[in-house]
Coordinates of C-alpha atoms in Angstrom, one line a residue:
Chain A
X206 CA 0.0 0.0 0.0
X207 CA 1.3 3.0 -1.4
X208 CA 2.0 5.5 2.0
X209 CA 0.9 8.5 0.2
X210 CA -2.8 7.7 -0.6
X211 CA -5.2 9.4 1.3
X212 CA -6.8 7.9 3.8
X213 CA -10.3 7.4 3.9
X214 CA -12.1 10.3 5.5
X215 CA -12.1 9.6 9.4
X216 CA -15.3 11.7 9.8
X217 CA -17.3 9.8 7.5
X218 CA -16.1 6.2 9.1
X219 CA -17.2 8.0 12.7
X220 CA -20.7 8.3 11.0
X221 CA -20.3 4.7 9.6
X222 CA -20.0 3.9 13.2
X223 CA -22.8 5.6 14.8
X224 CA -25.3 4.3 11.8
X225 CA -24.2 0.4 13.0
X226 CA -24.2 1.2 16.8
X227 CA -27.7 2.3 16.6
X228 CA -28.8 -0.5 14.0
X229 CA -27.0 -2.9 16.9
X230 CA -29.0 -1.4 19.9
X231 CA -32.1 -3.4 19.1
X232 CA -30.3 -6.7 18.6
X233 CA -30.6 -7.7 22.7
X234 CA -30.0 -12.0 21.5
X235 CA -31.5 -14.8 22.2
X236 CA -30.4 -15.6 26.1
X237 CA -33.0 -18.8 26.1
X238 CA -31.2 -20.1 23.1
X239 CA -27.6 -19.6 24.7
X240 CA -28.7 -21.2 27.8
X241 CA -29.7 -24.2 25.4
X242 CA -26.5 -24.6 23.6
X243 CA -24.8 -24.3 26.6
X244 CA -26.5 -27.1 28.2
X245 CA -26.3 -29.0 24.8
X246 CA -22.7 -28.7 24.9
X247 CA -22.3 -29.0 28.8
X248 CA -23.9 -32.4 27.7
X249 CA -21.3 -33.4 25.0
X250 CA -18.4 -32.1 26.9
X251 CA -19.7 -34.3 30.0
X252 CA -19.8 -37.0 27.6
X253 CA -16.3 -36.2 26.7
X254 CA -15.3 -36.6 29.7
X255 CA -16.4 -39.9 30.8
X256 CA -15.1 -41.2 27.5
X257 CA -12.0 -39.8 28.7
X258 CA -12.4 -41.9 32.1
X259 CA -13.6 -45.1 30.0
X260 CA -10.1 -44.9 28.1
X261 CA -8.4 -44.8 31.5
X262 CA -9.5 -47.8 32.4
X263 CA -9.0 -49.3 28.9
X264 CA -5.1 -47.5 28.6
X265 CA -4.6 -49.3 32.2
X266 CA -5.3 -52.4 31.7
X267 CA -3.5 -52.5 27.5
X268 CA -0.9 -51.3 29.6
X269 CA -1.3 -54.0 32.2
X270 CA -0.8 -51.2 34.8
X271 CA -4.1 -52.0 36.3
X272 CA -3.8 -52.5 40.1
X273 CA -5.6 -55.3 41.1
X274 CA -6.0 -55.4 44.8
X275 CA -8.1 -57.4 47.2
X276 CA -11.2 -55.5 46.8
X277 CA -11.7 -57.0 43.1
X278 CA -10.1 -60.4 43.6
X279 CA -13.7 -61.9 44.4
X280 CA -14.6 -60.4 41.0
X281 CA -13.6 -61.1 37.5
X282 CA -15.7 -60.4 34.9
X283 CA -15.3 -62.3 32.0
X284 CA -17.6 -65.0 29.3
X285 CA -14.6 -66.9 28.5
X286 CA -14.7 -65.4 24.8
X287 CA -12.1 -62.7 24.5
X288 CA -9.7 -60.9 26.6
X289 CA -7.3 -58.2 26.0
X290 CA -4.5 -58.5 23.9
X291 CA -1.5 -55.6 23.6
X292 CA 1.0 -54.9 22.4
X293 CA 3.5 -54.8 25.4
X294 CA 4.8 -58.2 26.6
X295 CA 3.5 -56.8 30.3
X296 CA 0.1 -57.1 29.2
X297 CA -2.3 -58.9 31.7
X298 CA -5.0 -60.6 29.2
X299 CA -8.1 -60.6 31.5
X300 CA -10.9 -58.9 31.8
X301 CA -11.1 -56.3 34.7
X302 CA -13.1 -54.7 36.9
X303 CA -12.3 -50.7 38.2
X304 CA -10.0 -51.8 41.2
X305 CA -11.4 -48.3 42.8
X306 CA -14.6 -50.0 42.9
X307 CA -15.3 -52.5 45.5
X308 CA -17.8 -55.0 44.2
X309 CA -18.6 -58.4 46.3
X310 CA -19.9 -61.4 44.4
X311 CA -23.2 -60.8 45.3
X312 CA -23.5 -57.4 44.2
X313 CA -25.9 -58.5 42.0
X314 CA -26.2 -59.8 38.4
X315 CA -23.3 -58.6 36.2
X316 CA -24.6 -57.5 32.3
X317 CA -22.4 -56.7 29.3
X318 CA -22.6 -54.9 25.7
X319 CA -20.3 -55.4 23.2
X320 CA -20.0 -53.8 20.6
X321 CA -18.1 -54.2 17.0
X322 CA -17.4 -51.0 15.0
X323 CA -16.0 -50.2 11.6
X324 CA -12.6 -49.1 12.4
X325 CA -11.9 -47.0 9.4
X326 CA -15.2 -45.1 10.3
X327 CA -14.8 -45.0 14.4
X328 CA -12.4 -46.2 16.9
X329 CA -12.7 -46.8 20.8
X330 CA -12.3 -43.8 21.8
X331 CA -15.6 -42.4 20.1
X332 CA -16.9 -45.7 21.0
X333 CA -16.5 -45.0 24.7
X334 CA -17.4 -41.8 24.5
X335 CA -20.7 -42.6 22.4
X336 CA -22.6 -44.1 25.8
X337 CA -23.7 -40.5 26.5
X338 CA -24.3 -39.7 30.2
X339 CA -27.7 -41.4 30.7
X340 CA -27.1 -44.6 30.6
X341 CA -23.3 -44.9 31.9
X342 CA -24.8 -43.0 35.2
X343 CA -27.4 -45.1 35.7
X344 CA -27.8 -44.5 39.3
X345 CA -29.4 -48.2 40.1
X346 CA -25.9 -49.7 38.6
X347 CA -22.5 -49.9 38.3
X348 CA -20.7 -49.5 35.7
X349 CA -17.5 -52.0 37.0
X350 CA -15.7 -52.3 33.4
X351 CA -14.6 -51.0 30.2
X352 CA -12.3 -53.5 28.0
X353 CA -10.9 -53.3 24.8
X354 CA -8.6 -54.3 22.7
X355 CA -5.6 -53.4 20.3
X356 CA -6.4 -56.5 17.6
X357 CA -9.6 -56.4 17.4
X358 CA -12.5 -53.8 16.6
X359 CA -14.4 -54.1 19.9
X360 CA -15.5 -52.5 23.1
X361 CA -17.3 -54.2 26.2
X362 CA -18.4 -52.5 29.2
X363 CA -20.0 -54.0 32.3
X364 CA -22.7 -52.8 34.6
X365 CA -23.3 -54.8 38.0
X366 CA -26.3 -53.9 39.9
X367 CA -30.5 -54.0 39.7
X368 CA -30.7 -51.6 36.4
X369 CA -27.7 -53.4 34.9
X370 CA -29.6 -55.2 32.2
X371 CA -31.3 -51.8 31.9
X372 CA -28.1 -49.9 31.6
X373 CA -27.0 -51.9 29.1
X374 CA -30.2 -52.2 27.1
X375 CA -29.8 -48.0 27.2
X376 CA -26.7 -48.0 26.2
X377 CA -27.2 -50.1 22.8
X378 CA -30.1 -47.9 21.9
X379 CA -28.0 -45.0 22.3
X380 CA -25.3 -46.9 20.6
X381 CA -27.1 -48.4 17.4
X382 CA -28.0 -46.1 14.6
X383 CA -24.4 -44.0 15.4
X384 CA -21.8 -43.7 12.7
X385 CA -19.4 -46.6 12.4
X386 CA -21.5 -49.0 14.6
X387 CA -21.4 -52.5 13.1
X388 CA -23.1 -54.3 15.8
X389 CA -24.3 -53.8 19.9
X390 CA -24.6 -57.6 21.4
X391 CA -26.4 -56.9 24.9
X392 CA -26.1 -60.0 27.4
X393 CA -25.7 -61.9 31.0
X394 CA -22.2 -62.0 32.4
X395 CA -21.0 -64.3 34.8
X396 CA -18.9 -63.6 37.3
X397 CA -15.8 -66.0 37.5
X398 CA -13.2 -66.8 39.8
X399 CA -10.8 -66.7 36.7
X400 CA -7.6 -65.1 37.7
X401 CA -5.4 -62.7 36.4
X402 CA -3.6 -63.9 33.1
X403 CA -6.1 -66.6 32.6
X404 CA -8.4 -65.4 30.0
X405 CA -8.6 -66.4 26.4
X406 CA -6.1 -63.5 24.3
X407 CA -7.2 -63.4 20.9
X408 CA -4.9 -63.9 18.3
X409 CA -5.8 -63.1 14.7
X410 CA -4.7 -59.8 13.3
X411 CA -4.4 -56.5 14.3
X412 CA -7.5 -54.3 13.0
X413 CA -6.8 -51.7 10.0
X414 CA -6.9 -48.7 12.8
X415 CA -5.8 -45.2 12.3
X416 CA -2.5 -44.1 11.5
X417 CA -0.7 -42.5 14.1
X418 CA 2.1 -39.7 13.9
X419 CA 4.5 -39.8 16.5
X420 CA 5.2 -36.3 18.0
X421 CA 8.4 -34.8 18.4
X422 CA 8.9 -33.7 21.6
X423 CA 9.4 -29.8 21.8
X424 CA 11.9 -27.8 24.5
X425 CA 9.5 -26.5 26.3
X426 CA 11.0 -22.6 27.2
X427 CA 10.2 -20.7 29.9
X428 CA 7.7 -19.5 31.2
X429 CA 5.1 -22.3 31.0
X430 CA 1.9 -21.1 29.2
X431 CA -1.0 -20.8 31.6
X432 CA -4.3 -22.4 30.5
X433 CA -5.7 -18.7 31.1
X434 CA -3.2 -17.2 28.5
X435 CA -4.0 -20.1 25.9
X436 CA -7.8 -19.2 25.6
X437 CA -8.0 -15.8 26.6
X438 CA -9.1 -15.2 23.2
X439 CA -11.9 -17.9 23.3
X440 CA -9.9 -20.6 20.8
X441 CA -7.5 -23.0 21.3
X442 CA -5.3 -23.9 18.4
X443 CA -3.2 -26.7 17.1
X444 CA -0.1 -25.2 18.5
X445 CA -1.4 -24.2 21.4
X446 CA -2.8 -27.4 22.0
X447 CA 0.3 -29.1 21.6
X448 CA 2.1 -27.2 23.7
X449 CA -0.4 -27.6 26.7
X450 CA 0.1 -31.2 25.8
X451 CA 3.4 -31.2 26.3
X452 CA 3.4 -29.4 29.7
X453 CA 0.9 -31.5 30.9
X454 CA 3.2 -34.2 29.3
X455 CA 6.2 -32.8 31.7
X456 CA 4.4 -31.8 34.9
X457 CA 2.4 -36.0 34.7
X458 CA 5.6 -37.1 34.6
X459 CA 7.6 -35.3 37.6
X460 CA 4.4 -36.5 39.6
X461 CA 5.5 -40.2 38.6
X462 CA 3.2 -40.6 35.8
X463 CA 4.8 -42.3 32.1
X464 CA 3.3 -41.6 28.6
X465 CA 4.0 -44.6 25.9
X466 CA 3.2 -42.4 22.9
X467 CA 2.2 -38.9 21.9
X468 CA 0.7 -38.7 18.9
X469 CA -1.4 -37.5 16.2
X470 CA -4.2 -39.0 13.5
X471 CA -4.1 -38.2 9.9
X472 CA -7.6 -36.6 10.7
X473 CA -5.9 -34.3 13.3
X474 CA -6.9 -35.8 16.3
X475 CA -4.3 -36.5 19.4
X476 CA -3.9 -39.6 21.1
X477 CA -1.3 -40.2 24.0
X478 CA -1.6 -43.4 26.2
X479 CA -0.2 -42.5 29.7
X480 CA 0.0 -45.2 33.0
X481 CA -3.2 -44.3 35.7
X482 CA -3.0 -44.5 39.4
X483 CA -3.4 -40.8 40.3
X484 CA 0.0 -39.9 39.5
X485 CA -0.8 -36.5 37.1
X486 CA -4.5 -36.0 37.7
X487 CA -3.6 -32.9 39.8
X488 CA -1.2 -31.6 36.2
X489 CA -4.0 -32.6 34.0
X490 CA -6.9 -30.4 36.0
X491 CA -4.7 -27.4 36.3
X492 CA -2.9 -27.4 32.8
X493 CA -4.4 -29.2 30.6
X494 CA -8.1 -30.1 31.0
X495 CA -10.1 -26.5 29.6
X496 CA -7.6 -26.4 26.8
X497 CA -8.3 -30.0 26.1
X498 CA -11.9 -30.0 26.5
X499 CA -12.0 -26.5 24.2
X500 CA -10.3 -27.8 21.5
X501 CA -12.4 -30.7 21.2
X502 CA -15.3 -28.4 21.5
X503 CA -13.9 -26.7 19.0
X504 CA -13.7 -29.3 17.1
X505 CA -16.9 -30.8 17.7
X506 CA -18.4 -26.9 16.5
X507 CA -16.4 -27.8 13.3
X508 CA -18.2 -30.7 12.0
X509 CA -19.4 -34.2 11.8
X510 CA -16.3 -35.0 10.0
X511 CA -13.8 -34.1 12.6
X512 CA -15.1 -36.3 15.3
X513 CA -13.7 -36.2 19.0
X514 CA -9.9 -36.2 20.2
X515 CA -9.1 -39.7 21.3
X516 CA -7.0 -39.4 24.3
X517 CA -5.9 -41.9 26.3
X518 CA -6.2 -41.1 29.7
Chain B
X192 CA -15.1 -46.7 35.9
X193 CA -16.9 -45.6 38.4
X194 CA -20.4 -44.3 38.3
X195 CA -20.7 -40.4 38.9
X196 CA -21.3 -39.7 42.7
X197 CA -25.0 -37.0 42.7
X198 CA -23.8 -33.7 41.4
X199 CA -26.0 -31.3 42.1
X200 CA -24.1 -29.0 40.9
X201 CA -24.2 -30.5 37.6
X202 CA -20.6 -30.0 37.1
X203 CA -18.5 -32.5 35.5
X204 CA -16.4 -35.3 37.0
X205 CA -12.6 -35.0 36.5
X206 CA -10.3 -38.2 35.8
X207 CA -10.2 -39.1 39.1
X208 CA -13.7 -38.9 40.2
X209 CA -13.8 -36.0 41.9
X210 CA -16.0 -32.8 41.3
X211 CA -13.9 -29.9 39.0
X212 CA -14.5 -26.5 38.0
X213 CA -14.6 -26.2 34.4
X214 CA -15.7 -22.3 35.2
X215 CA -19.4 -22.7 33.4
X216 CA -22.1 -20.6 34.4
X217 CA -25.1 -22.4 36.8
X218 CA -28.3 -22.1 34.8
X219 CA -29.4 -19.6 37.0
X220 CA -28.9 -15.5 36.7
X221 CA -25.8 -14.9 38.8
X222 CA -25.2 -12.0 36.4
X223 CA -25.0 -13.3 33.4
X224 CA -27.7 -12.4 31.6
X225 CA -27.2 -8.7 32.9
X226 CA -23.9 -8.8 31.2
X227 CA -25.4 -10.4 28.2
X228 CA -28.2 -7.9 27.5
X229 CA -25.7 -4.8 28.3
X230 CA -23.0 -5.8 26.1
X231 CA -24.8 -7.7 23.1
X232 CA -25.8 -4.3 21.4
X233 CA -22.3 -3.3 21.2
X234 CA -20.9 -6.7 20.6
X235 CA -23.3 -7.4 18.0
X236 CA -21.9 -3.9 16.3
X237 CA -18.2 -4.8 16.2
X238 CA -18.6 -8.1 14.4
X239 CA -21.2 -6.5 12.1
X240 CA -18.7 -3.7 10.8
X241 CA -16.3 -6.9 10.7
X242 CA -18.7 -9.9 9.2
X243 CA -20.7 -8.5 6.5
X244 CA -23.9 -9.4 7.7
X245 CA -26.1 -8.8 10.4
X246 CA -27.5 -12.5 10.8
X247 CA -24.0 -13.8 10.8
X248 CA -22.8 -11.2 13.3
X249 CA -25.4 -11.8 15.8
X250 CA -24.8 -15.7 15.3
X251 CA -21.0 -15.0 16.0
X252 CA -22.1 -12.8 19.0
X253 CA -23.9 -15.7 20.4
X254 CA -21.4 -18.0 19.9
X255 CA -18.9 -16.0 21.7
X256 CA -21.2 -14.9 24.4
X257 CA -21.8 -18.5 24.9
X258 CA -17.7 -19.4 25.5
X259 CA -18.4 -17.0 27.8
X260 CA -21.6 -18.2 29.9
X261 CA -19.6 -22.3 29.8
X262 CA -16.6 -20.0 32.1
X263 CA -18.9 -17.2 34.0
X264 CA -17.3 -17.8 37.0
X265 CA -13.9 -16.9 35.9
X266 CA -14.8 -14.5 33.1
X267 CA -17.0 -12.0 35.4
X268 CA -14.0 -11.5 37.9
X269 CA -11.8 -10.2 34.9
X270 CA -11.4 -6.3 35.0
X271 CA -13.6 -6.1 31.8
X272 CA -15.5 -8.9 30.7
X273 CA -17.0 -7.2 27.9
X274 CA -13.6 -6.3 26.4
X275 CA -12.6 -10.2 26.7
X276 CA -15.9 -11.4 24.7
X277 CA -15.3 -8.6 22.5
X278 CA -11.9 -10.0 21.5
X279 CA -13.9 -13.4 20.7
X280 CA -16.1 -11.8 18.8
X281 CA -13.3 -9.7 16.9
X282 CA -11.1 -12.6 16.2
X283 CA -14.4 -15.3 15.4
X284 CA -15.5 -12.4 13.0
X285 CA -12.7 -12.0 11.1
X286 CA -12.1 -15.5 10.3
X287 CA -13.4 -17.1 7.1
X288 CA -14.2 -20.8 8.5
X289 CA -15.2 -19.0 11.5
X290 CA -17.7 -16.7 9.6
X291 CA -18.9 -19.5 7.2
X292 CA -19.6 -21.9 10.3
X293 CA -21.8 -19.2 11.5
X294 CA -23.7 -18.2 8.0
X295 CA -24.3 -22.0 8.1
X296 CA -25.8 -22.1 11.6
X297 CA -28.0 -18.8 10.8
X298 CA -29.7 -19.9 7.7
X299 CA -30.4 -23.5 9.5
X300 CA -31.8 -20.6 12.1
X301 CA -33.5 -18.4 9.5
X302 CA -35.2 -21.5 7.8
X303 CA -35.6 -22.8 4.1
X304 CA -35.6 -20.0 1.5
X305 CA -33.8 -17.3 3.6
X306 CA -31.0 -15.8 3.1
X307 CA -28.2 -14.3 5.3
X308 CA -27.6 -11.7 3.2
X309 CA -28.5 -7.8 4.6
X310 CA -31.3 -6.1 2.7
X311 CA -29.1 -3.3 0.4
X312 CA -28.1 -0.1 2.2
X313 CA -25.8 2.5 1.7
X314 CA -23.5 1.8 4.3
X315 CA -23.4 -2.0 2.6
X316 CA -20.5 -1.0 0.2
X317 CA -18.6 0.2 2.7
X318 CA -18.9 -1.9 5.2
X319 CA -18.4 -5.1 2.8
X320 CA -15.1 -3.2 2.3
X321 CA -14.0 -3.4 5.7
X322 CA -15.0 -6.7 6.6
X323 CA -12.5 -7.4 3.1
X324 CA -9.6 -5.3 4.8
X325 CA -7.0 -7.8 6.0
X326 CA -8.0 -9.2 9.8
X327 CA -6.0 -6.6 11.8
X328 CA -6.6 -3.4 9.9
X329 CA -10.3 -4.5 9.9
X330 CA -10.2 -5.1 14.0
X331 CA -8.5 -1.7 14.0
X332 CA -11.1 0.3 12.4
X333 CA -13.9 -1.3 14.0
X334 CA -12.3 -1.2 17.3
X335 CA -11.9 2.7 16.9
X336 CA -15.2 3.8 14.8
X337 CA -17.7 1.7 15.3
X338 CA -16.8 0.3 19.4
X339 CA -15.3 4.0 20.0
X340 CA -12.1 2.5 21.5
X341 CA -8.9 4.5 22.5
X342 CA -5.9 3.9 20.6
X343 CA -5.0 2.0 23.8
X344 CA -7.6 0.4 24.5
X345 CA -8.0 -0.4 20.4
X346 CA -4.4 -1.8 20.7
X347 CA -5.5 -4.5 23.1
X348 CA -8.2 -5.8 21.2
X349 CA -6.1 -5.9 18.1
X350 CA -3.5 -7.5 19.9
X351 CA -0.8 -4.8 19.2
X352 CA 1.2 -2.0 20.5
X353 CA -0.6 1.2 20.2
X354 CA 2.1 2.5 17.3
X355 CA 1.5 -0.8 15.2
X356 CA -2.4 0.2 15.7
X357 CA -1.8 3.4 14.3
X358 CA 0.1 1.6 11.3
X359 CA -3.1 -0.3 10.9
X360 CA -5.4 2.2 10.5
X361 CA -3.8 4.3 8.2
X362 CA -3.2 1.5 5.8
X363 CA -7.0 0.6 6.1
X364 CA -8.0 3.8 5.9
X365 CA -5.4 4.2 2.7
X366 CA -7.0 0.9 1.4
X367 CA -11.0 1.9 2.0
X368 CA -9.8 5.1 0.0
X369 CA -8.3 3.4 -2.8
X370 CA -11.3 0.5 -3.2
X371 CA -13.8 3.5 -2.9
X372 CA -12.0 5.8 -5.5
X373 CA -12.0 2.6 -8.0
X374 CA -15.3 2.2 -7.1
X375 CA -16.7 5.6 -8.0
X376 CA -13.9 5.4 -11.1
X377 CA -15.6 2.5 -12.5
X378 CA -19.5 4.3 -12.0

C-alpha cells in the first residue's frame, strides 16, 4: 500500500459507526437459546469426559498397569470369549473390573454390551465416548468395566447392579444407529473366579486402525503457558494445544506418571496413552483439561467430520 | 469406571472422580444475563462492521457470548469482561471458516428459503469493504469507529502496540480510500 494515498475520510467512518451502533441497539439476543446450547454442549463435553475416564481404564489395563487389589479379587468379569491382547509383553490378558470399585460377588447380576465398530469409520475412543451420560450413570448400577482391545474392533463395558440389564439395554439404543457401529450384542455376564492372566487372548490380526504420527517432543521454554493465557481469546489452536500437551506431558511425569506415545491421526486428532493410578491428575486439572476439552469443543463446533480427540487417559 | 457420585451441581467429573470446575455458568442468573443484554448491542456492532452481515454477526455474538456463559465464573471477575468477549467476537468475525460456520448455523436458524444476506443499504459497500480489509486493519477500524475505543484500548483488542495500531489504521483507511476511488472510477 502505497503511504501516500489518502486515507479514507475519518469523519465519514465515525458516521459509519454511529449508523451500525444504533442499528445494533435493538439486537438484545436470544439468552433462552444460549442457555440451550450451553447445556447442549455442557452435555457433549460431559460426555467427553467420561469417555475420557472409559479410556483410562482401557489404557490401564493395554498397559497392564491395572492394580488389582483385594477388593476386586472376588470379581472377575469375563464370558470366556475374548480378553485383551497388547502390544506390550506386560500385558495382563483378562478382563477387569475398576479396582477403585469394590464389588462383592453378590453385588448382583453382572450385564455386558459389546460392541463391534467399523474401524476406518470410528475407533474406541468415540466408542467409549458414544454411551452419553444417561445410561453410563445409571444410578441403580455400576458400571464396574470397560475393556478393549488393540487386535480387534471391539468394546465391552460391564454394569453390576438392579438396572444393569437396563443400563446396558440403554446403552445399545444410544449406541445403534451411530456412525461406524457395526453391531451392539447386549447379554448376561458371569462372574468367575478366573484369575489374572487366565483369559482367552485373541490372536488373529491387528485391525486396520488409524495411522498415528508420532510427535516430536518440543523444549519447552520458559515461562510455561498458563491455560488462562491459551484461551484468553476464546480458541484453542493446534499449536497451542500441543504445547499444553506437552506441559501436561512434563508436569504428569515429575508426579510419577509415564506416557507410551504422543501422537497424532491423519484426521488431526491426538492420542497419547499415559500409565493411571493418580500420578498426574492434579497436572491434567490445572494445565491441561479446559484447553483439552475446548479444542475438542472446537472441534466438535467444526463438524461431523472431525469427530472427537481420542486421548488416552 | 466408576459411576458419577449426585452432582447437584451438575458439574463434571474429572479423571479421578472427583468434582472440577470447568468455570461454566449455573443455569441460573448470577449476572449473566445482565452482562449479556448490556454488552450484546455493542458486541453485535463490532462483528457487524467486521462480518458483513447482520444475521452472521449476531450468530457469532452468540457463539462468543456463549464461550463466555460455559466460564462465568472466571470471566466476570476479569477487570472487563465485555472487552474479553469482544476480543472473541473480533477474532471469530474475522475468520473465514469462523464466519462461514456461523452463516451455516443462521440460515439453518432463518429456515428454508432465507438468506443471510442484509437487505441493500448505503452503508453496505462500505462496510463489505472493511470486513475485506486484511483481519487486523479491519479489528482496527472497527475497534476505533464503530466500538469507539482509544488507541490503547483499540491496541489491546487488536493485539498490538498502540504504534502498530496506528500503522493499521492508516493503511486501512489508505485501502478503503483506494477501493472506494475505483469504485466511483468504475460508475
Amino acid at each position: 500500500m502505497s503511504p501516500d494515498v489518502e486515507p479514507f475520510a475519518d469523519d465519514e467512518l465515525a458516521r459509519l459507526g454511529g449508523r451500525v451502533r444504533a442499528d445494533a441497539a435493538p439486537r438484545t439476543g436470544d439468552l433462552a437459546d444460549l442457555i440451550g446450547r450451553s447445556r447442549a454442549a455442557r452435555q457433549r463435553s460431559r460426555g467427553a469426559l467420561i469417555g475420557v475416564l472409559g479410556v483410562a481404564v482401557i489404557v490401564a489395563v493395554v498397559l497392564g498397569l491395572t492394580r488389582v487389589g483385594p477388593s476386586t479379587d472376588s470379581l472377575q468379569v469375563g464370558d470366556g470369549t475374548g480378553g485383551i491382547a497388547s502390544d506390550s509383553p506386560d500385558a495382563v490378558p483378562s478382563w477387569t473390573v475398576n479396582p477403585s470399585i469394590p464389588v462383592p460377588e453378590d453385588a448382583g447380576e453382572v450385564w455386558a454390551i459389546e460392541v463391534v465398530y467399523d474401524p476406518l469409520a470410528s475407533d474406541f475412543g468415540r466408542l467409549v465416548e458414544a454411551p452419553g451420560p444417561a445410561p453410563m450413570m445409571s444410578r441403580s448400577a455400576a458400571l464396574i468395566g470397560v475393556t478393549s482391545s488393540s487386535r480387534e474392533p471391539r468394546v465391552q463395558a460391564y454394569w453390576i447392579g438392579d438396572g444393569a440389564q437396563r443400563a446396558a439395554e440403554e446403552t445399545r439404543a444410544s449406541l445403534l444407529g451411530q456412525p461406524g457401529i457395526v453391531s451392539v450384542e447386549v447379554r448376561k455376564a458371569e462372574p468367575t473366579t478366573r484369575p489374572p492372566r487366565t483369559a482367552v487372548p485373541d490372536t488373529g490380526p491387528p485391525h486396520p486402525g488409524p495411522t498415528v504420527v508420532t510427535l516430536v517432543r518440543p523444549v519447552l521454554s520458559d515461562p510455561r503457558p498458563t491455560q488462562d493465557e491459551i484461551f484468553a481469546d476464546g480458541v484453542v489452536t493446534d499449536e497451542e494445544y500441543e504445547l499444553a500437551l506437552w506441559t501436561f506431558v512434563e508436569c504428569a511425569e515429575a508426579d510419577g506418571a509415564s506416557f507410551s506415545s504422543v501422537g497424532r491421526f491423519a484426521d488431526g486428532r491426538y492420542q497419547y496413552t499415559m500409565s493411571t493410578g493418580g500420578a498426574g491428575d492434579a497436572c491434567y486439572r490445572s494445565i491441561f483439561m479446559q484447553v483439552d476439552l475446548t479444542w475438542q469443543l472446537q472441534r466438535e463446533a467444526a463438524g461431523p467430520a472431525s469427530g472427537p480427540t481420542v486421548t488416552g487417559r | 469406571m466408576q459411576p458419577d457420585p449426585p452432582n447437584p451441581t451438575d458439574e463434571p467429573v474429572g479423571a479421578a472422580g472427583s468434582a472440577t470446575v470447568v468455570g461454566r455458568a449455573p443455569d441460573g442468573d448470577d449476572g449473566f444475563a445482565a452482562f449479556y443484554t448490556g454488552e450484546f448491542p455493542r458486541a453485535v456492532a463490532l462483528s457487524r462492521s467486521l462480518c458483513g452481515s447482520w444475521a452472521v454477526a449476531e450468530e457469532l455474538t452468540q457463539e462468543a457470548f456463549l464461550t463466555a456463559h460455559r466460564r462465568w465464573r472466571r470471566v466476570r471477575d476479569l477487570d472487563d469482561p465485555g472487552q474479553w468477549v469482544r476480543r472473541i467476537v473480533a477474532n471469530r468475525s474475522v475468520s473465514s471458516f469462523r464466519r462461514s460456520q456461523a452463516e451455516r448455523r443462521a440460515l439453518a436458524r432463518l429456515g428454508p428459503g432465507r438468506t443471510v444476506d442484509d437487505p441493500p443499504s448505503p452503508d453496505g459497500d462500505l462496510l463489505a469493504r472493511i470486513a475485506d480489509l486484511p483481519p487486523k486493519q479491519a479489528v482496527a477500524i472497527a475497534a476505533v469507529y464503530v466500538d469507539q475505543l482509544d488507541h490503547t484500548e483499540a491496541a489491546a483488542l487488536v493485539g498490538c502496540s498502540p504504534s502498530t495500531l496506528r500503522t493499521h489504521l492508516q493503511r486501512g483507511r489508505a485501502a478503503l480510500r483506494l477501493a472506494h476511488d475505483a469504485r466511483e472510477t468504475g460508475r
